[in-house]
Short mmCIF file of C-alpha atoms and ligand atoms in Angstrom, two decimals:
data_model
loop_
_atom_site.label_atom_id
_atom_site.label_comp_id
_atom_site.label_asym_id
_atom_site.label_seq_id
_atom_site.Cartn_x
_atom_site.Cartn_y
_atom_site.Cartn_z
CA MET A 1 191.53 102.14 117.06
CA ASN A 2 192.48 104.46 119.98
CA THR A 3 192.37 107.81 118.31
CA THR A 4 189.46 109.63 118.48
CA PRO A 5 189.87 112.22 116.26
CA ASP A 6 189.50 115.58 118.70
CA HIS A 7 186.84 117.16 118.14
CA THR A 8 184.69 114.12 117.67
CA PHE A 9 180.99 114.28 119.64
CA ILE A 10 180.66 111.15 122.01
CA PRO A 11 177.02 110.04 121.31
CA LEU A 12 175.72 108.22 124.25
CA SER A 13 172.37 106.69 122.40
CA PRO A 14 169.64 106.10 124.50
CA ILE A 15 167.68 103.14 124.18
CA VAL A 16 163.78 104.08 123.24
CA HIS A 17 160.88 102.34 123.72
CA PRO A 18 158.20 101.67 120.75
CA TRP A 19 155.88 103.87 122.23
CA ILE A 20 158.27 106.68 122.51
CA SER A 21 159.16 106.11 119.13
CA SER A 22 155.55 106.38 117.74
CA LEU A 23 155.14 109.68 119.85
CA LEU A 24 158.05 111.53 118.28
CA GLN A 25 156.62 110.76 114.85
CA HIS A 26 153.35 112.90 116.31
CA GLY A 27 155.63 116.19 117.01
CA SER A 28 152.51 118.31 116.68
CA LEU A 29 151.06 116.06 119.46
CA LEU A 30 153.85 116.76 121.83
CA HIS A 31 153.90 120.39 120.83
CA GLU A 32 149.75 120.85 122.23
CA MET A 33 150.78 118.99 125.23
CA VAL A 34 153.58 121.50 126.00
CA ASP A 35 151.27 124.51 124.93
CA LYS A 36 148.17 123.47 127.31
CA GLU A 37 149.98 121.45 130.05
CA GLN A 38 153.31 123.75 130.29
CA SER A 39 156.96 123.15 129.98
CA PRO A 40 158.10 120.61 131.11
CA VAL A 41 155.20 117.85 130.72
CA ASN A 42 156.09 114.28 131.91
CA ILE A 43 154.67 111.75 129.83
CA GLN A 44 154.38 108.26 130.74
CA SER A 45 152.90 105.03 129.48
CA ILE A 46 151.68 102.29 131.07
CA LYS A 47 152.69 99.75 129.06
CA PRO A 48 156.21 99.22 129.41
CA PHE A 49 155.81 99.11 133.03
CA GLU A 50 153.29 95.95 132.55
CA GLU A 51 155.72 94.21 130.41
CA ASN A 52 158.46 95.16 132.95
CA ILE A 53 156.40 93.29 135.54
CA GLY A 54 155.79 90.28 133.05
CA LYS A 55 159.32 89.66 132.57
CA TYR A 56 160.04 89.43 136.35
CA GLN A 57 157.52 87.22 136.39
CA GLU A 58 159.05 85.27 134.07
CA VAL A 59 161.95 84.65 136.22
CA PHE A 60 159.55 83.41 138.87
CA GLU A 61 158.17 81.24 137.35
CA LYS A 62 161.10 79.58 135.39
CA TYR A 63 161.94 78.40 138.72
CA GLY A 64 158.80 77.59 140.78
CA LEU A 65 158.90 80.15 143.15
CA ASP A 66 156.31 81.70 144.98
CA TYR A 67 156.96 85.37 144.67
CA ARG A 68 155.53 88.95 144.54
CA ILE A 69 156.75 91.92 143.07
CA TYR A 70 156.01 95.15 145.15
CA PHE A 71 156.68 98.51 142.96
CA ALA A 72 158.52 100.63 144.78
CA ARG A 73 156.68 104.01 144.29
CA LYS A 74 158.83 106.62 145.55
CA ALA A 75 161.01 106.04 142.00
CA ASN A 76 157.85 107.81 140.39
CA LYS A 77 155.13 109.85 142.34
CA CYS A 78 152.04 108.82 139.74
CA ILE A 79 149.41 106.73 141.36
CA GLY A 80 148.73 105.39 137.93
CA PHE A 81 151.64 102.84 138.04
CA ALA A 82 150.92 101.69 141.74
CA LYS A 83 147.33 100.92 140.50
CA ALA A 84 148.99 99.29 137.47
CA ALA A 85 151.11 97.27 139.65
CA ALA A 86 147.74 96.41 141.93
CA SER A 87 145.76 95.48 139.06
CA LEU A 88 148.51 92.87 137.97
CA ARG A 89 148.11 91.42 141.35
CA GLN A 90 151.26 92.15 142.79
CA GLY A 91 152.27 95.56 144.95
CA VAL A 92 152.98 98.25 146.55
CA ASP A 93 155.94 99.24 148.53
CA THR A 94 155.11 102.87 150.41
CA ALA A 95 157.49 105.25 151.45
CA SER A 96 155.47 107.55 153.71
CA TYR A 97 152.26 108.57 155.00
CA ASN A 98 150.90 110.01 151.97
CA GLU A 99 152.45 107.28 149.08
CA LEU A 100 149.87 104.95 151.84
CA ALA A 101 146.86 106.90 152.27
CA GLN A 102 147.27 107.69 148.52
CA CYS A 103 147.07 103.54 147.64
CA ILE A 104 144.21 103.02 150.29
CA GLU A 105 142.56 105.89 148.77
CA ALA A 106 143.06 104.34 145.35
CA ASP A 107 141.52 101.27 146.87
CA ILE A 108 144.54 99.28 146.45
CA PRO A 109 143.78 95.91 148.67
CA ALA A 110 145.88 95.99 151.96
CA GLY A 111 147.00 92.67 151.46
CA GLN A 112 148.83 93.96 148.20
CA LEU A 113 150.60 96.95 150.00
CA ILE A 114 153.76 97.07 152.41
CA LEU A 115 155.07 100.17 154.54
CA THR A 116 159.06 100.43 153.98
CA ALA A 117 158.72 104.26 155.37
CA ALA A 118 162.84 105.21 156.65
CA ILE A 119 160.91 107.25 159.37
CA LYS A 120 157.28 105.80 160.71
CA ASN A 121 155.74 108.13 162.64
CA GLU A 122 152.62 107.24 165.06
CA ASP A 123 150.07 108.51 162.28
CA THR A 124 152.02 106.55 159.71
CA LEU A 125 151.74 103.26 161.50
CA THR A 126 148.66 103.74 163.32
CA LEU A 127 147.09 104.05 159.44
CA ALA A 128 149.12 100.31 158.50
CA VAL A 129 147.89 99.33 161.14
CA GLN A 130 143.81 100.26 160.99
CA HIS A 131 144.43 99.01 157.37
CA ALA A 132 146.47 95.47 158.16
CA VAL A 133 149.40 96.60 156.04
CA HIS A 134 152.43 94.57 156.95
CA ILE A 135 155.16 96.66 157.87
CA ILE A 136 158.83 96.68 157.72
CA ILE A 137 160.23 97.15 161.17
CA ASP A 138 163.75 99.01 160.84
CA ASN A 139 164.55 99.63 164.77
CA LEU A 140 163.43 98.88 168.10
CA ASP A 141 162.01 102.16 169.03
CA GLU A 142 159.80 101.76 165.58
CA TYR A 143 158.99 98.35 167.05
CA HIS A 144 157.61 99.80 170.57
CA LEU A 145 155.93 102.25 169.05
CA LEU A 146 153.77 99.44 166.84
CA GLU A 147 153.73 97.76 170.02
CA ALA A 148 151.59 100.16 171.45
CA ILE A 149 149.57 101.25 168.63
CA ALA A 150 148.33 98.01 168.07
CA ARG A 151 147.27 97.23 171.45
CA THR A 152 145.15 100.35 172.14
CA GLN A 153 143.93 99.36 168.84
CA GLU A 154 143.57 95.86 169.42
CA LYS A 155 144.60 95.00 166.06
CA GLU A 156 146.83 92.10 164.26
CA VAL A 157 149.42 93.08 162.34
CA SER A 158 152.24 91.58 160.43
CA ILE A 159 155.52 92.17 160.13
CA SER A 160 158.93 91.60 158.69
CA LEU A 161 162.38 93.02 160.08
CA ARG A 162 164.61 94.64 158.19
CA ILE A 163 168.21 93.22 158.21
CA GLY A 164 171.74 94.98 157.67
CA GLY A 165 175.19 94.23 158.47
CA PHE A 166 175.46 91.00 156.31
CA ASP A 167 179.28 89.54 155.54
CA LEU A 168 180.76 89.57 152.56
CA HIS A 169 184.42 88.73 151.86
CA GLY A 170 184.98 88.48 155.90
CA GLU A 171 183.90 91.94 155.66
CA VAL A 172 180.48 93.81 157.31
CA MET A 173 178.52 96.04 154.92
CA HIS A 174 177.54 98.61 156.31
CA SER A 175 174.60 100.20 156.67
CA ARG A 176 172.15 102.72 158.54
CA PHE A 177 169.41 100.50 158.34
CA GLY A 178 167.86 97.33 159.97
CA PHE A 179 168.94 95.44 163.11
CA SER A 180 171.63 92.79 163.26
CA LYS A 181 171.12 89.09 162.41
CA ASP A 182 171.36 88.66 166.55
CA GLU A 183 169.22 91.04 166.95
CA ALA A 184 166.76 90.22 164.72
CA PHE A 185 167.11 86.46 166.06
CA ARG A 186 166.56 87.53 169.97
CA LEU A 187 163.57 90.29 169.52
CA ILE A 188 161.52 87.15 167.44
CA THR A 189 162.50 84.61 169.67
CA GLU A 190 162.23 86.68 172.72
CA ASN A 191 159.24 89.08 172.18
CA VAL A 192 157.44 89.02 168.75
CA SER A 193 156.76 85.11 168.75
CA SER A 194 154.65 85.46 171.99
CA HIS A 195 152.91 88.96 170.99
CA PRO A 196 149.56 89.12 171.31
CA TYR A 197 148.90 91.56 168.24
CA ILE A 198 152.39 91.33 166.59
CA ARG A 199 153.14 88.42 163.66
CA TYR A 200 156.40 87.83 162.74
CA GLU A 201 156.16 86.91 158.82
CA GLY A 202 159.26 87.79 157.15
CA LEU A 203 162.90 89.58 156.59
CA HIS A 204 163.79 92.10 154.46
CA PHE A 205 166.41 94.00 153.19
CA HIS A 206 167.34 96.77 150.60
CA LEU A 207 170.92 97.76 149.85
CA ASN A 208 172.41 100.30 148.66
CA GLY A 209 174.58 99.71 145.02
CA TYR A 210 174.50 97.33 142.52
CA SER A 211 176.18 94.63 143.34
CA MET A 212 174.53 91.38 142.12
CA GLU A 213 176.85 89.19 144.62
CA ALA A 214 176.22 91.24 147.79
CA ARG A 215 172.27 90.62 147.24
CA ALA A 216 172.76 87.09 146.69
CA ALA A 217 175.23 86.63 150.26
CA ALA A 218 172.35 88.88 152.03
CA LEU A 219 169.64 86.57 150.55
CA ALA A 220 171.68 83.14 151.61
CA GLN A 221 172.35 84.95 155.36
CA CYS A 222 168.57 85.80 155.61
CA VAL A 223 167.92 81.98 155.00
CA LEU A 224 170.47 80.71 157.32
CA LEU A 225 168.82 83.00 160.12
CA SER A 226 165.35 81.60 158.94
CA ASP A 227 166.72 78.04 159.29
CA GLU A 228 167.76 79.21 162.84
CA LEU A 229 164.13 80.30 163.44
CA ALA A 230 162.40 77.11 162.14
CA SER A 231 165.03 75.28 164.58
CA GLN A 232 162.66 77.40 167.34
CA GLY A 233 159.22 76.31 165.93
CA ILE A 234 158.92 79.85 163.54
CA GLU A 235 157.77 80.11 160.64
CA THR A 236 159.51 82.15 157.95
CA LYS A 237 156.69 83.29 155.07
CA GLN A 238 158.62 85.48 152.58
CA LEU A 239 162.10 86.70 152.06
CA ASP A 240 162.33 90.39 150.86
CA ILE A 241 165.20 91.57 149.01
CA GLY A 242 163.85 95.00 148.35
CA GLY A 243 165.19 96.75 144.70
CA GLY A 244 168.11 98.02 143.08
CA PHE A 245 168.10 95.86 140.22
CA LEU A 246 169.77 97.55 137.30
CA VAL A 247 168.54 99.27 134.18
CA ASN A 248 169.84 99.71 130.70
CA TYR A 249 169.77 103.12 129.69
CA LEU A 250 172.26 102.91 126.23
CA GLU A 251 172.05 101.08 122.66
CA SER A 252 176.29 100.39 123.16
CA GLU A 253 178.70 99.36 125.30
CA GLN A 254 181.24 100.62 122.73
CA GLU A 255 179.50 104.10 122.77
CA TRP A 256 180.23 104.27 127.23
CA LEU A 257 183.48 102.67 127.09
CA THR A 258 184.56 105.55 124.63
CA PHE A 259 182.60 108.51 126.63
CA HIS A 260 185.09 107.48 129.41
CA ARG A 261 187.73 107.16 128.32
CA GLU A 262 187.58 110.87 126.27
CA LEU A 263 186.04 112.13 129.20
CA LYS A 264 189.28 111.49 130.94
CA ARG A 265 191.44 113.03 128.36
CA ALA A 266 189.40 115.57 128.41
CA ILE A 267 190.17 116.01 131.87
CA ARG A 268 193.54 115.58 131.79
CA GLY A 269 193.50 118.60 129.07
CA GLU A 270 194.39 116.10 126.45
CA ARG A 271 191.03 116.87 124.37
CA PRO A 272 188.52 119.67 123.91
CA ALA A 273 185.04 119.00 126.96
CA LEU A 274 183.24 116.78 126.74
CA THR A 275 181.31 118.49 129.73
CA TYR A 276 180.48 122.63 130.58
CA GLN A 277 184.06 123.99 131.81
CA ASN A 278 185.16 120.80 131.55
CA ASP A 279 183.50 119.53 134.90
CA ALA A 280 185.05 115.96 135.98
CA LEU A 281 182.01 114.70 137.04
CA GLY A 282 182.96 113.23 140.05
CA ILE A 283 186.62 112.24 139.32
CA ILE A 284 189.66 114.13 141.20
CA LYS A 285 192.61 115.56 139.52
CA ILE A 286 195.28 116.00 141.23
CA ASP A 287 198.53 117.15 139.77
CA ASN A 288 197.26 116.01 136.45
CA VAL A 289 196.88 112.69 137.64
CA LEU A 290 192.86 111.12 137.99
CA TYR A 291 191.51 109.44 141.12
CA GLY A 292 188.09 107.72 140.93
CA GLU A 293 185.91 107.24 138.43
CA PRO A 294 182.88 109.33 137.41
CA THR A 295 179.97 109.31 139.78
CA VAL A 296 177.25 108.55 137.34
CA TYR A 297 174.75 105.66 137.74
CA PRO A 298 176.29 102.82 135.29
CA TYR A 299 173.64 103.37 132.28
CA TYR A 300 175.02 100.43 130.65
CA ASN A 301 174.43 97.32 131.89
CA ASP A 302 174.11 93.51 130.32
CA THR A 303 172.92 92.10 133.76
CA TYR A 304 169.92 94.41 134.06
CA ARG A 305 166.43 94.21 135.47
CA GLU A 306 165.28 90.48 135.39
CA ARG A 307 168.59 89.29 134.25
CA PHE A 308 170.10 90.63 137.68
CA LEU A 309 167.20 88.85 139.50
CA ASP A 310 168.06 85.90 137.40
CA ALA A 311 171.14 85.94 138.51
CA ILE A 312 170.89 86.37 141.87
CA LEU A 313 168.69 83.39 141.47
CA ARG A 314 171.47 81.22 139.91
CA SER A 315 173.77 82.57 142.38
CA GLU A 316 175.75 79.62 144.36
CA VAL A 317 176.66 80.67 148.19
CA SER A 318 178.15 78.99 150.20
CA PRO A 319 176.99 76.79 152.99
CA PHE A 320 173.99 76.19 150.00
CA THR A 321 175.13 73.60 147.55
CA GLN A 322 172.44 74.49 145.61
CA PRO A 323 171.26 77.64 144.06
CA LEU A 324 169.37 80.33 145.65
CA HIS A 325 166.10 79.70 143.82
CA ALA A 326 166.33 75.82 144.55
CA VAL A 327 167.32 76.53 148.44
CA LEU A 328 164.10 78.97 148.77
CA ARG A 329 161.70 76.52 146.96
CA GLU A 330 163.26 74.14 149.23
CA ARG A 331 161.92 75.79 151.90
CA ASN A 332 158.77 77.39 150.82
CA ILE A 333 159.64 80.77 151.25
CA GLN A 334 158.14 83.37 149.24
CA LEU A 335 160.28 85.63 147.11
CA ARG A 336 159.51 89.39 147.55
CA ILE A 337 160.93 92.07 145.17
CA GLU A 338 160.64 96.19 145.47
CA PRO A 339 162.13 96.81 142.31
CA GLY A 340 161.82 101.02 141.54
CA ARG A 341 164.10 102.47 138.88
CA SER A 342 163.51 98.61 137.00
CA LEU A 343 159.85 98.59 136.98
CA LEU A 344 159.95 102.11 135.39
CA ASP A 345 162.04 101.32 132.35
CA GLN A 346 161.05 103.70 129.73
CA ALA A 347 157.87 104.41 130.86
CA GLY A 348 158.00 107.89 130.81
CA ILE A 349 159.86 110.82 129.21
CA THR A 350 160.28 114.45 129.68
CA VAL A 351 159.62 116.83 127.08
CA ALA A 352 160.15 120.59 127.30
CA ARG A 353 160.38 123.84 125.29
CA VAL A 354 163.80 125.73 124.16
CA ALA A 355 163.03 129.63 125.63
CA PHE A 356 166.61 131.14 124.41
CA ARG A 357 169.52 130.62 122.41
CA LYS A 358 172.66 133.09 123.57
CA LYS A 359 176.65 132.60 123.91
CA ASP A 360 178.13 132.51 127.32
CA THR A 361 181.53 134.80 127.98
CA ALA A 362 183.61 131.99 126.48
CA GLY A 363 181.58 131.49 123.07
CA ALA A 364 179.57 128.68 124.44
CA LEU A 365 176.09 128.23 122.67
CA LEU A 366 173.77 127.84 125.73
CA VAL A 367 170.29 127.16 124.75
CA GLY A 368 167.62 127.80 127.78
CA LEU A 369 164.99 125.25 128.40
CA GLU A 370 161.41 126.08 130.37
CA MET A 371 162.25 124.17 133.06
CA ASN A 372 164.41 123.43 135.98
CA ARG A 373 167.08 120.83 136.73
CA THR A 374 165.37 119.78 139.62
CA GLN A 375 163.07 118.11 137.02
CA MET A 376 165.45 115.66 135.58
CA LYS A 377 167.58 115.17 138.49
CA SER A 378 168.89 111.73 140.30
CA SER A 379 171.94 111.08 142.62
CA SER A 380 174.03 110.79 139.51
CA ALA A 381 176.14 113.60 138.62
CA ASP A 382 174.98 113.37 134.42
CA PHE A 383 172.28 112.00 132.64
CA LEU A 384 174.16 110.10 130.39
CA LEU A 385 171.85 109.91 127.45
CA ASP A 386 171.27 112.13 124.43
CA PRO A 387 168.32 113.64 124.56
CA ILE A 388 166.52 114.38 121.45
CA HIS A 389 165.86 118.02 119.18
CA LEU A 390 162.33 118.11 117.69
CA PRO A 391 162.25 121.37 116.13
CA THR A 392 159.54 123.03 114.95
CA VAL A 393 160.04 123.56 111.36
CA ARG A 394 162.13 121.21 109.33
CA LYS A 395 164.25 123.43 107.68
CA GLU A 396 165.59 122.08 104.17
CA ASP A 397 169.18 123.85 104.02
CA ASP A 398 170.92 125.27 106.65
CA ASN A 399 171.18 121.98 108.97
CA GLU A 400 174.63 122.15 110.38
CA PRO A 401 174.65 120.41 113.03
CA VAL A 402 175.83 122.88 116.42
CA GLU A 403 177.10 121.90 120.05
CA GLY A 404 175.94 123.64 123.08
CA TYR A 405 174.39 123.04 126.33
CA LEU A 406 171.18 123.22 127.64
CA VAL A 407 170.20 125.29 130.92
CA GLY A 408 167.36 125.63 133.36
CA ALA A 409 165.31 128.44 135.35
CA TYR A 410 166.70 128.63 138.22
CA CYS A 411 168.66 131.78 138.83
CA LEU A 412 172.17 130.10 139.39
CA GLU A 413 175.30 129.89 137.57
CA GLN A 414 175.22 125.73 137.83
CA GLU A 415 171.47 125.77 136.65
CA PHE A 416 172.08 123.36 133.75
CA ILE A 417 170.23 120.35 132.74
CA LEU A 418 172.64 118.29 131.19
CA LYS A 419 176.29 118.60 131.88
CA ARG A 420 177.61 117.42 129.06
CA LYS A 421 178.14 118.89 125.78
CA ILE A 422 175.22 117.94 123.42
CA VAL A 423 175.12 118.12 119.58
CA PHE A 424 171.85 119.45 117.62
CA ASP A 425 171.40 118.88 113.76
CA SER A 426 170.19 122.45 113.29
CA TYR A 427 170.18 125.15 115.34
CA PRO A 428 167.58 125.24 117.96
CA GLU A 429 165.03 127.55 117.54
CA VAL A 430 162.85 129.03 120.22
CA GLY A 431 159.64 126.83 120.72
CA ASP A 432 161.85 123.90 119.48
CA LEU A 433 161.01 120.76 122.18
CA LEU A 434 164.23 118.67 123.67
CA VAL A 435 162.52 115.24 124.71
CA PHE A 436 164.40 113.08 127.34
CA VAL A 437 163.80 109.68 127.20
CA ASN A 438 163.53 107.22 130.21
CA THR A 439 163.08 109.49 133.11
CA ALA A 440 159.75 108.07 135.09
CA GLY A 441 162.20 106.34 137.34
CA TYR A 442 163.70 109.28 139.73
CA MET A 443 164.58 111.39 137.23
CA MET A 444 161.40 113.79 136.60
CA HIS A 445 159.99 113.58 140.83
CA PHE A 446 162.06 112.36 143.18
CA PHE A 447 164.13 115.98 143.69
CA GLU A 448 161.59 118.31 141.99
CA SER A 449 160.93 121.48 144.17
CA GLN A 450 159.41 124.86 143.59
CA ALA A 451 162.36 127.21 143.91
CA HIS A 452 161.02 130.31 141.93
CA GLN A 453 157.45 129.67 143.04
CA PHE A 454 157.19 127.50 139.59
CA ALA A 455 154.84 125.05 139.18
CA LEU A 456 155.57 121.27 139.01
CA ALA A 457 155.19 119.70 136.05
CA SER A 458 151.99 118.13 135.17
CA ASN A 459 152.17 114.14 134.41
CA VAL A 460 149.97 112.93 131.84
CA PHE A 461 149.79 109.44 130.46
CA CYS A 462 149.94 108.21 126.96
CA SER A 463 147.60 105.34 125.62
CA GLU A 464 148.41 103.10 122.80
CA THR A 465 146.31 105.15 120.59
CA LEU A 466 148.20 108.36 121.83
CA ASP A 467 145.37 109.13 123.75
CA MET A 468 146.21 111.92 126.88
CA ARG A 469 145.48 111.89 130.19
CA ARG A 470 146.73 113.64 133.60
CA ASP A 471 147.24 110.52 135.98
CA ASP A 472 144.69 112.17 138.54
CA GLU A 473 142.29 112.07 136.16
C1 PLP R 1 164.47 103.32 147.23
C2 PLP R 1 164.02 101.38 147.70
C3 PLP R 1 163.19 100.24 146.69
C4 PLP R 1 163.55 100.70 145.46
O1 PLP R 1 164.78 100.64 144.69
P1 PLP R 1 165.12 100.55 142.96
O2 PLP R 1 166.74 101.24 142.89
O3 PLP R 1 164.65 101.96 142.71
O4 PLP R 1 165.17 99.54 142.47
C5 PLP R 1 163.35 99.67 147.60
N1 PLP R 1 162.84 99.39 148.82
C6 PLP R 1 163.69 100.18 149.41
C7 PLP R 1 163.46 99.55 150.62
C8 PLP R 1 163.97 101.15 149.30
O5 PLP R 1 164.32 102.16 149.93
#
């Protein structure tokens, strides 16, 4: 049954958590929030975040592992999530001076904080040393600066070393981050282990991409390194495998596969476009031959979130003859993870108001939203989830579905909130709302900017009784 009629819209139905469904039934509350906070408004909920932490905990507990979950707060700016992680006795991974300072200010105990920032200047390291925050060291210059600060402050500081360049199928996994295993071994045995102020505690990695196999291989190689260190009498207390746990955003694998198939047909000109001006979403077309895949996040996944962790832990990686969970348990090593996106799964929505409708020069319907594309943007070429249209007034007749595109407030031809063509159940009216679900992880914050002097969006938390309060209140 490969014959999709040419004009068929290909839906990508998002998974919608019950807190979002119940909020959507209170459209007037959403209108109130947009009126009060301006458009767009980011609405968050702690409940799914707590549930997600619980799901990871179940996996660790199933295998009897010592563990700690550090929420990578760079994925969302709200302090509310960092506080929630801390109150569940987990931790927060901070990636800048301000992220760290805000957590300290919020009274999150330093023992529950780690610093992984890619650039750690003197101020940042000094703040971490003063508060005895565990630091992940990436390179020798950073290490020497930390040494100097610890000596001046006469303070002990515990560190992990970030490792890069793991082997996978006989090839080095390229990375700009971390020490090679040999460099780390030398630094730890020749310097850190006898240092008056610096205490070696563990190894760390955070891999780009979403390969379960690469993470299992990297973890196994860290265990081997810890064994070599143990043979020199040096204990490794913890291994930290970073984040990058996949999220599943979509209800239907079939829709996801159909979308990919039809996108390619559209780019070859075999059916009407699925995207604005037939944007190829990163696929390259030469002489009507397509190369590569769309450069989009893998929005549909079977092995996601805690299942992804479970799959890593169940992996057997040679030379070990047991699954990794048993290898870790046997050595009494604490396993740490730093999920960002996956702890925020279902924890936030973005709500924006329709400002205008118009036609472009080709006759396509454009729906202008009071928001800009940096307010819902990640490195993915498009956010491939159907938005939800909340009409201001329900019209009885005249409910013809209509196709169109969502455009935003920055004065650029490329300023599309979504590149994908959207179907509205009824013709959008000025003042209607568009709701984008599952935007708390990266989408709402990571790239938000203030061009044209637009204010940043407000961040509001919604309680189970649908009370709203600002993140900073
Ligand atoms: C970004 C980052 C994370 C979080 O990654 P997710 O994909 O959001 O889970 C964790 N650790 C480090 C060091 C990071 O840079």
